[in-house]
PDB file of C-alpha atoms in Angstrom:
ATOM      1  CA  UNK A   1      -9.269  -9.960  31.411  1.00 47.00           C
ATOM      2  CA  UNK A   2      -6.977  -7.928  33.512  1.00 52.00           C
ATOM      3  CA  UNK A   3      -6.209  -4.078  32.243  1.00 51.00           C
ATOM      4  CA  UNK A   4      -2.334  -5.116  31.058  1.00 84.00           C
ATOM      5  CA  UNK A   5      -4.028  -7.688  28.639  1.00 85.00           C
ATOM      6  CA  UNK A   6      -7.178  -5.829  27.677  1.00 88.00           C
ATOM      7  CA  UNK A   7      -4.537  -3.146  26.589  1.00 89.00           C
ATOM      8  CA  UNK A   8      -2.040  -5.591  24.883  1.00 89.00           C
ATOM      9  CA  UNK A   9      -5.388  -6.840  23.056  1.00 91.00           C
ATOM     10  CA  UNK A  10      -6.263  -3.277  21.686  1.00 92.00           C
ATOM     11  CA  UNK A  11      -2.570  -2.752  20.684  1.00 93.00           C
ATOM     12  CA  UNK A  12      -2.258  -5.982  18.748  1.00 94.00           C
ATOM     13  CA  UNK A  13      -6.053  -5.321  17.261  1.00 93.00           C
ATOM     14  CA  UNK A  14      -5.009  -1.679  16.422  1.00 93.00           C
ATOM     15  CA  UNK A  15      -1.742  -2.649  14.769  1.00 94.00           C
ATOM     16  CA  UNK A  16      -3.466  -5.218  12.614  1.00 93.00           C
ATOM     17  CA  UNK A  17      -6.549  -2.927  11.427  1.00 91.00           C
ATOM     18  CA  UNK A  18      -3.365  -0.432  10.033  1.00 92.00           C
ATOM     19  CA  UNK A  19      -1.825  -3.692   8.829  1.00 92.00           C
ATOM     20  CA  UNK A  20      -4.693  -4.427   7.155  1.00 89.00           C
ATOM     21  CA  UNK A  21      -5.356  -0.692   5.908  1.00 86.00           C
ATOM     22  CA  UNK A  22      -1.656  -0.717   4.107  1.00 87.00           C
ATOM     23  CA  UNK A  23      -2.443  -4.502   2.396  1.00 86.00           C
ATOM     24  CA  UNK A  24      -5.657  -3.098   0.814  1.00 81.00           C
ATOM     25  CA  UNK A  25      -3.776   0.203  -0.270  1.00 78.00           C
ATOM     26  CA  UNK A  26      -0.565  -0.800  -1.050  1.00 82.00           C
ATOM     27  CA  UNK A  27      -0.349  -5.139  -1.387  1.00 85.00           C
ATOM     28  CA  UNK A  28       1.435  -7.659   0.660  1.00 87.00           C
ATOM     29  CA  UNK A  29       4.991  -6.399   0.300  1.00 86.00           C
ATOM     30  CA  UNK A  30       3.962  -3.091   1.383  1.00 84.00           C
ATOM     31  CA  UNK A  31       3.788  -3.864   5.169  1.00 89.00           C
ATOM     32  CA  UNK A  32       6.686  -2.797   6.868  1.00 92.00           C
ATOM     33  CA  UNK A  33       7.072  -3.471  10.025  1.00 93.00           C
ATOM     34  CA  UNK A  34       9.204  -0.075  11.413  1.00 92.00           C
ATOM     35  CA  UNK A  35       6.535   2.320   9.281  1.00 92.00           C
ATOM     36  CA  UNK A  36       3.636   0.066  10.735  1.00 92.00           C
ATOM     37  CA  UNK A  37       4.552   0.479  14.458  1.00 93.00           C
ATOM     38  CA  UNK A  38       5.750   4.227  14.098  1.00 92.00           C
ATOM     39  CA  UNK A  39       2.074   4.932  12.444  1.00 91.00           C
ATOM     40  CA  UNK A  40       0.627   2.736  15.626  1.00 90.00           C
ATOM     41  CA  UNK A  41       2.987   4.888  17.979  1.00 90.00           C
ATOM     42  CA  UNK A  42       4.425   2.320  19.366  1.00 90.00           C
ATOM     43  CA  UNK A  43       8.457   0.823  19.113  1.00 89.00           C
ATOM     44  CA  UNK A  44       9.484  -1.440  16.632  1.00 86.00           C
ATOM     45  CA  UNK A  45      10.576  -3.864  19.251  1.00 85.00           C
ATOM     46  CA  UNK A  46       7.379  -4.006  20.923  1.00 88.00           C
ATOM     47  CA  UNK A  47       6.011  -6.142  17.407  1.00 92.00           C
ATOM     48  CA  UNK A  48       6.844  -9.080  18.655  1.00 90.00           C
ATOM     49  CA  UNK A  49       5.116  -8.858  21.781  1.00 90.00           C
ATOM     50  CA  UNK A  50       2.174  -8.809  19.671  1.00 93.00           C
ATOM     51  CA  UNK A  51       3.212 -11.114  16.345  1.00 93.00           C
ATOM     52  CA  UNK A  52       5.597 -14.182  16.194  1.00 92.00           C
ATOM     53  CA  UNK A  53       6.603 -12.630  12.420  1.00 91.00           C
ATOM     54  CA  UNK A  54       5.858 -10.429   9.754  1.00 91.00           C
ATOM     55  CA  UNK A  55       4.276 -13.085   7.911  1.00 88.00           C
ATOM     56  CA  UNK A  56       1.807 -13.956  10.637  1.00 90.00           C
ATOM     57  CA  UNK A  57       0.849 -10.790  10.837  1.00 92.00           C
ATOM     58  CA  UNK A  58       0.807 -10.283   6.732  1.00 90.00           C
ATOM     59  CA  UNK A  59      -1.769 -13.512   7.262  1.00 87.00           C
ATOM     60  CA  UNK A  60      -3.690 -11.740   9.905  1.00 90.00           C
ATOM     61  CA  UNK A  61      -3.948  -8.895   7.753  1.00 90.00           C
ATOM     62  CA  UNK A  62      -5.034 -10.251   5.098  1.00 87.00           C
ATOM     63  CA  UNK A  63      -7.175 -12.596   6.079  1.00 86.00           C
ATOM     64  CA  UNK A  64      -9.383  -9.343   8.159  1.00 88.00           C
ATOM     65  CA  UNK A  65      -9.246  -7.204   4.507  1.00 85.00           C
ATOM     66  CA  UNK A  66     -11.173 -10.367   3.053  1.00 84.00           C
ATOM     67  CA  UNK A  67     -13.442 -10.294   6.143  1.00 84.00           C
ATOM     68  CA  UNK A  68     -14.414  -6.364   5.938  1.00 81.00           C
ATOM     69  CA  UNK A  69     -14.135  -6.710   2.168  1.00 74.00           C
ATOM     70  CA  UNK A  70     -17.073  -9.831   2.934  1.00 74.00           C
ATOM     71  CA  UNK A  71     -19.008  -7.369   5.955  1.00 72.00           C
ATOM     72  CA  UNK A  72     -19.007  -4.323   3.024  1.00 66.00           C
ATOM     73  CA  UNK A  73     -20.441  -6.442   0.656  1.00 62.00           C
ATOM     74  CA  UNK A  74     -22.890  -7.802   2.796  1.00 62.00           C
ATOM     75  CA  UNK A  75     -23.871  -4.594   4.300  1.00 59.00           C
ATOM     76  CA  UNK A  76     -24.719  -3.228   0.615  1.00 55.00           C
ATOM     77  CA  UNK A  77     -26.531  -6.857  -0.590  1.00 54.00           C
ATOM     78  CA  UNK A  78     -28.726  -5.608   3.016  1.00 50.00           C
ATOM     79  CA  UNK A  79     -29.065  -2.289   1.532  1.00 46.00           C
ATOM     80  CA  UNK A  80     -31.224  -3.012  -1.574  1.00 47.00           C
ATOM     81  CA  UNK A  81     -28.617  -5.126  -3.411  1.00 52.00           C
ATOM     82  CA  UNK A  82     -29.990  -8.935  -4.754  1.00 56.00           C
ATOM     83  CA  UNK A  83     -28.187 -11.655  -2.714  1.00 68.00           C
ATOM     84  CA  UNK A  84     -28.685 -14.452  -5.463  1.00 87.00           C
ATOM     85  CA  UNK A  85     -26.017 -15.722  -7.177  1.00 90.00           C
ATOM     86  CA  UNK A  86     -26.846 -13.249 -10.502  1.00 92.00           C
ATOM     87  CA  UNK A  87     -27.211 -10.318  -8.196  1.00 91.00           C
ATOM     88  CA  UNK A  88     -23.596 -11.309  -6.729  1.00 90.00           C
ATOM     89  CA  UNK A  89     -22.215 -11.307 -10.196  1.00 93.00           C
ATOM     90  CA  UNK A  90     -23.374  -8.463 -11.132  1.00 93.00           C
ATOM     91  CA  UNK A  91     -22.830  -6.288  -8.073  1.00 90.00           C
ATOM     92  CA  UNK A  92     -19.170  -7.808  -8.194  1.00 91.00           C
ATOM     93  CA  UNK A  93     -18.412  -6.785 -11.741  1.00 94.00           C
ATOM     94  CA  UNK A  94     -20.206  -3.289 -11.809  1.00 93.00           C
ATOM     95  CA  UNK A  95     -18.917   0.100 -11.930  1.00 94.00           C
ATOM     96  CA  UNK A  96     -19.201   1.202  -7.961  1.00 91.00           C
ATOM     97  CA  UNK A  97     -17.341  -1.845  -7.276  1.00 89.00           C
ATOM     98  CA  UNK A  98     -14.529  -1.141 -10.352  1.00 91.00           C
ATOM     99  CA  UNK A  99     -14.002   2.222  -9.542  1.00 90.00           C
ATOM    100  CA  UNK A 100     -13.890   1.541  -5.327  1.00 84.00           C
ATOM    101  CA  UNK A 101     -10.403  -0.677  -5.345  1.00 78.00           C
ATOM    102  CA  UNK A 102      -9.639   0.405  -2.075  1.00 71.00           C
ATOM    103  CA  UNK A 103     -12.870  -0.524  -0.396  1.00 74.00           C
ATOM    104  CA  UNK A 104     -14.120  -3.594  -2.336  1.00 77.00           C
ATOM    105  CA  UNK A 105     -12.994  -7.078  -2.346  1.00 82.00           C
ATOM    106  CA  UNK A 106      -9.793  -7.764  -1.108  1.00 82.00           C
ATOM    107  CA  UNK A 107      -8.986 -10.659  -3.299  1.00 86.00           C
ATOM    108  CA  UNK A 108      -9.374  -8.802  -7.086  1.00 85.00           C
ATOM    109  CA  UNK A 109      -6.301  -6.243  -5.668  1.00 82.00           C
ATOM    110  CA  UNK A 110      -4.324  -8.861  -3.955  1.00 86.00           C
ATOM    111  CA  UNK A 111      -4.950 -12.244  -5.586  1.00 87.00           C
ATOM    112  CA  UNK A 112      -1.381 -11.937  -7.253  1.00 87.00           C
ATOM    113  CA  UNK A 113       0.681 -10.736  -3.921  1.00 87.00           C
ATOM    114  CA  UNK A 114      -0.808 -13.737  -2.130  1.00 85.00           C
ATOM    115  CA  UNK A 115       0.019 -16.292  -5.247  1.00 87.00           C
ATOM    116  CA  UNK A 116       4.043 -15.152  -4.591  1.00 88.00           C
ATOM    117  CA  UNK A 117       3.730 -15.165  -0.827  1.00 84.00           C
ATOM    118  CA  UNK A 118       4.322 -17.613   1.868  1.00 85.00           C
ATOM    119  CA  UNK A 119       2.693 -20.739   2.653  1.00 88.00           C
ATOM    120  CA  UNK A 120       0.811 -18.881   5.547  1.00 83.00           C
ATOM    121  CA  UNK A 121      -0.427 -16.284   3.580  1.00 84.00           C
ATOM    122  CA  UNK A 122      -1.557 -18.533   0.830  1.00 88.00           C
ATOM    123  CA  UNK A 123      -3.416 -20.560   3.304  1.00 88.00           C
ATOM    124  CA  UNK A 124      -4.998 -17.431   4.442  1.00 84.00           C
ATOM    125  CA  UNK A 125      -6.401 -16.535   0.775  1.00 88.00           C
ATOM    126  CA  UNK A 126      -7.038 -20.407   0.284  1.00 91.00           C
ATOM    127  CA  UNK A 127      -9.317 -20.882   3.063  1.00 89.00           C
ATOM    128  CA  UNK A 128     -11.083 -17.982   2.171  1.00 88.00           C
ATOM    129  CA  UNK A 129     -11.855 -18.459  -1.641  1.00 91.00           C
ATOM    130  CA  UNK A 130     -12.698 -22.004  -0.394  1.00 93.00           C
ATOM    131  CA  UNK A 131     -15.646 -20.351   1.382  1.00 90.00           C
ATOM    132  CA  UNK A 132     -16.614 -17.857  -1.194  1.00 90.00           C
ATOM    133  CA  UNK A 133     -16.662 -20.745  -3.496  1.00 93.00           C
ATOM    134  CA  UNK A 134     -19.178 -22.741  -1.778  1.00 93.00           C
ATOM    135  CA  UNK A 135     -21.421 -20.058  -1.131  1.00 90.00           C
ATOM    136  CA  UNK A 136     -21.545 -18.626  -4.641  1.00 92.00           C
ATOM    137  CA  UNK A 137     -22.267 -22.642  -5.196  1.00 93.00           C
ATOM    138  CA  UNK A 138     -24.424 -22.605  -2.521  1.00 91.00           C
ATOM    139  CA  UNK A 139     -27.243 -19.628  -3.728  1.00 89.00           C
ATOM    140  CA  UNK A 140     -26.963 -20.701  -7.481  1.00 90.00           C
ATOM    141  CA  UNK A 141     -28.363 -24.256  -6.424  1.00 87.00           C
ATOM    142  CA  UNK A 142     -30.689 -22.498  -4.850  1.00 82.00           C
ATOM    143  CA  UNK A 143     -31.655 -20.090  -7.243  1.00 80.00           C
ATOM    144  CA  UNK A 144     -32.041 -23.763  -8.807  1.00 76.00           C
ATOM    145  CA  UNK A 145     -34.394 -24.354  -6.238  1.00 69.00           C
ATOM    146  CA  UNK A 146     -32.042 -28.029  -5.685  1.00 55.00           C
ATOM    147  CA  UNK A 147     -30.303 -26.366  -2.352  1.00 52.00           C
ATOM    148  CA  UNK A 148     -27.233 -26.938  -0.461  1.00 49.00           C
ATOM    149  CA  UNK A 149     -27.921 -31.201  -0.171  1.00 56.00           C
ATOM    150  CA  UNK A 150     -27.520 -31.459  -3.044  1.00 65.00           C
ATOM    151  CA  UNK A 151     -24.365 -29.557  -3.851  1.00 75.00           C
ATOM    152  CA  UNK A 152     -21.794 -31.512  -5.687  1.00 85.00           C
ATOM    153  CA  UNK A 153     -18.394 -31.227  -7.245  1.00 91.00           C
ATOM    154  CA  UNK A 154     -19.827 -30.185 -10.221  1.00 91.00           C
ATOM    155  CA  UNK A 155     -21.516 -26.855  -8.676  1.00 91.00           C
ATOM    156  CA  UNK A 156     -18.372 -26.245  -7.058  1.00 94.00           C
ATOM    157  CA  UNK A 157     -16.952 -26.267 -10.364  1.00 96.00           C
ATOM    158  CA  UNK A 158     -19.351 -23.672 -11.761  1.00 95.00           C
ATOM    159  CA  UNK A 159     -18.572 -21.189  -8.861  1.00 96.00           C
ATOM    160  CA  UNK A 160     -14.529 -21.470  -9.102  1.00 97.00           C
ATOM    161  CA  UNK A 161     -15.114 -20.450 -13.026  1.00 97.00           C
ATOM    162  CA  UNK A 162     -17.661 -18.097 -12.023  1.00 97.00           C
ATOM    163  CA  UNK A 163     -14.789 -16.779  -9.690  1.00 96.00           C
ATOM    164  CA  UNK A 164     -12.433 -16.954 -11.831  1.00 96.00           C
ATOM    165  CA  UNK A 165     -14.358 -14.643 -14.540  1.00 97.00           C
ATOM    166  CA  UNK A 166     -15.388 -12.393 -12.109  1.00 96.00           C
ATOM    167  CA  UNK A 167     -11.673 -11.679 -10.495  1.00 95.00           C
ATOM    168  CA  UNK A 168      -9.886 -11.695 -13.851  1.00 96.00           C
ATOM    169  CA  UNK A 169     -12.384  -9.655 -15.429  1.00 97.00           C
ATOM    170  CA  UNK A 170     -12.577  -7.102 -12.321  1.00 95.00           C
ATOM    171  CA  UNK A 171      -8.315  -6.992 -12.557  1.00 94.00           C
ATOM    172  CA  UNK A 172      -8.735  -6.113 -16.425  1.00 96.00           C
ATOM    173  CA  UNK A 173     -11.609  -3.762 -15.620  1.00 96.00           C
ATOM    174  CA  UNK A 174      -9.318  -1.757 -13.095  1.00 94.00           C
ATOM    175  CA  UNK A 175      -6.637  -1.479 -15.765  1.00 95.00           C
ATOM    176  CA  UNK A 176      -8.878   0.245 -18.502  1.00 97.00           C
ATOM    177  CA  UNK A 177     -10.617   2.051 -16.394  1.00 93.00           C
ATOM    178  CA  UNK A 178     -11.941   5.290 -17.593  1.00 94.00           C
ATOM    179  CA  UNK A 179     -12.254   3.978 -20.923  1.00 97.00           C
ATOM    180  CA  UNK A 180     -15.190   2.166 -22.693  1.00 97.00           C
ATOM    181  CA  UNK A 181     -13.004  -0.963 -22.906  1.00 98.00           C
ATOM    182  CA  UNK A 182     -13.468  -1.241 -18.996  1.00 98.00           C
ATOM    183  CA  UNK A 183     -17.254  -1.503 -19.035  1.00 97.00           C
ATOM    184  CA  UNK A 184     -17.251  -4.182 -21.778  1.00 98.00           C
ATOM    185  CA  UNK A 185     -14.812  -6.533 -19.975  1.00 98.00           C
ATOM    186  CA  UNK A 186     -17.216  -6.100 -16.610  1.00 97.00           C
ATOM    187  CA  UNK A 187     -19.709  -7.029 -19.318  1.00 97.00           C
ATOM    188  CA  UNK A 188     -18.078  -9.935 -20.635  1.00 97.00           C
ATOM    189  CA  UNK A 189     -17.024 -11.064 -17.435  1.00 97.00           C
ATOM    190  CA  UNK A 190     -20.515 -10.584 -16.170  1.00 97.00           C
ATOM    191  CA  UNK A 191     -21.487 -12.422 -19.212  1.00 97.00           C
ATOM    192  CA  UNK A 192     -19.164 -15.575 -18.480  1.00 97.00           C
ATOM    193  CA  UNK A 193     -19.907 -15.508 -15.115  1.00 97.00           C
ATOM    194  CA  UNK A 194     -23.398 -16.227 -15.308  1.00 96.00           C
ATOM    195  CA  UNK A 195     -22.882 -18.774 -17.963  1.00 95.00           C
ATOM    196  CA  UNK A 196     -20.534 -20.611 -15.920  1.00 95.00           C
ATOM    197  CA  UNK A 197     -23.182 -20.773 -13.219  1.00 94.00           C
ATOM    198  CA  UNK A 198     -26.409 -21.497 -15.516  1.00 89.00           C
ATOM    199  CA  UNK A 199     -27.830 -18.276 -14.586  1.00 84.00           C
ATOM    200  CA  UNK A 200     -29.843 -15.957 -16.651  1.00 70.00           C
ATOM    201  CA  UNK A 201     -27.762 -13.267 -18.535  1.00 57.00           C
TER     202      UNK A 201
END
């Protein structure tokens, strides 16, 4: 790779780590494009030399806060955390995690920005959650000692509810938080979470 396009490479990589900063801190509508190249030092002109559009970037973005969001996670499951489905549960929907918004997952603090955005950026989230789904589905068949062969639609069905505890309950968690209401919805979403994917409580 010639120095021009090793440079144009770190510019376009250093504008969408910010990107992706400001969509973890602030949400989807947040990135502006003037404010994002101005913190980059760079013009606003010289975005599209890097993206085709605001909402390819947005996707970009987006799509690398789920990724660290998924290498932090790992990185503490590596750390001493259980990588089981129970132990993701419950490391999901505990109080580090609650209280850490702007270093957790990506999905609890953006799930509703993405629902509202464009095609692209719902793909993004989509393909995603698709994953996360089948690997939640993935280590509580194992746990099940049954494996991935023998993973059907109705496994993949336990994980979406099991996701969809786990994100509304960590939403609701965030909102109370502070309070002793916010540790009995991680509870209870803990609690339904597990159910939904026949693991012990």
């Amino acid at each position: 790779m010639g120095h021009s396009q090793a440079q144009k490479a770190e510019t376009r990589a250093r504008i969408l780590a910010l990107a992706s900063q400001e969509v973890r801190a602030r949400g989807l509508d947040a990135v502006a494009i003037g404010r994002l190249m101005d913190r980059a030092g760079l013009t606003h002109g010289g975005f599209y030399g890097h993206f085709e559009s605001r909402d390819a970037l947005v996707a970009e973005a987006l799509s690398k806060a789920l990724d660290d969001g998924e290498a932090a996670a790992l990185a503490a499951r590596q750390g001493g955390g259980r990588g089981d489905a129970a132990g993701v549960v419950r490391g999901y929907l505990s109080r580090a995690h609650r209280d850490r918004a702007a270093e957790g997952c990506a999905v609890a603090s953006l799930i509703g920005d993405a629902a509202r955005a464009d095609p692209e950026v719902r793909a993004a989230l989509a393909a995603k959650m698709e994953r996360y789904a089948a690997r939640l589905a993935d280590r509580a068949a194992h746990d099940a000692e049954h494996g991935d062969a023998d993973l059907d639609a109705a496994d993949l069905d336990a994980a979406w509810g099991a996701w969809a505890a786990m994100i509304g309950a960590l939403q609701l968690a965030r909102v109370f938080a502070g309070t002793p209401l916010s540790d009995r919805i991680l509870a209870a979403g803990r609690k339904a979470a597990l159910a939904a994917l026949h693991c012990d409580a």
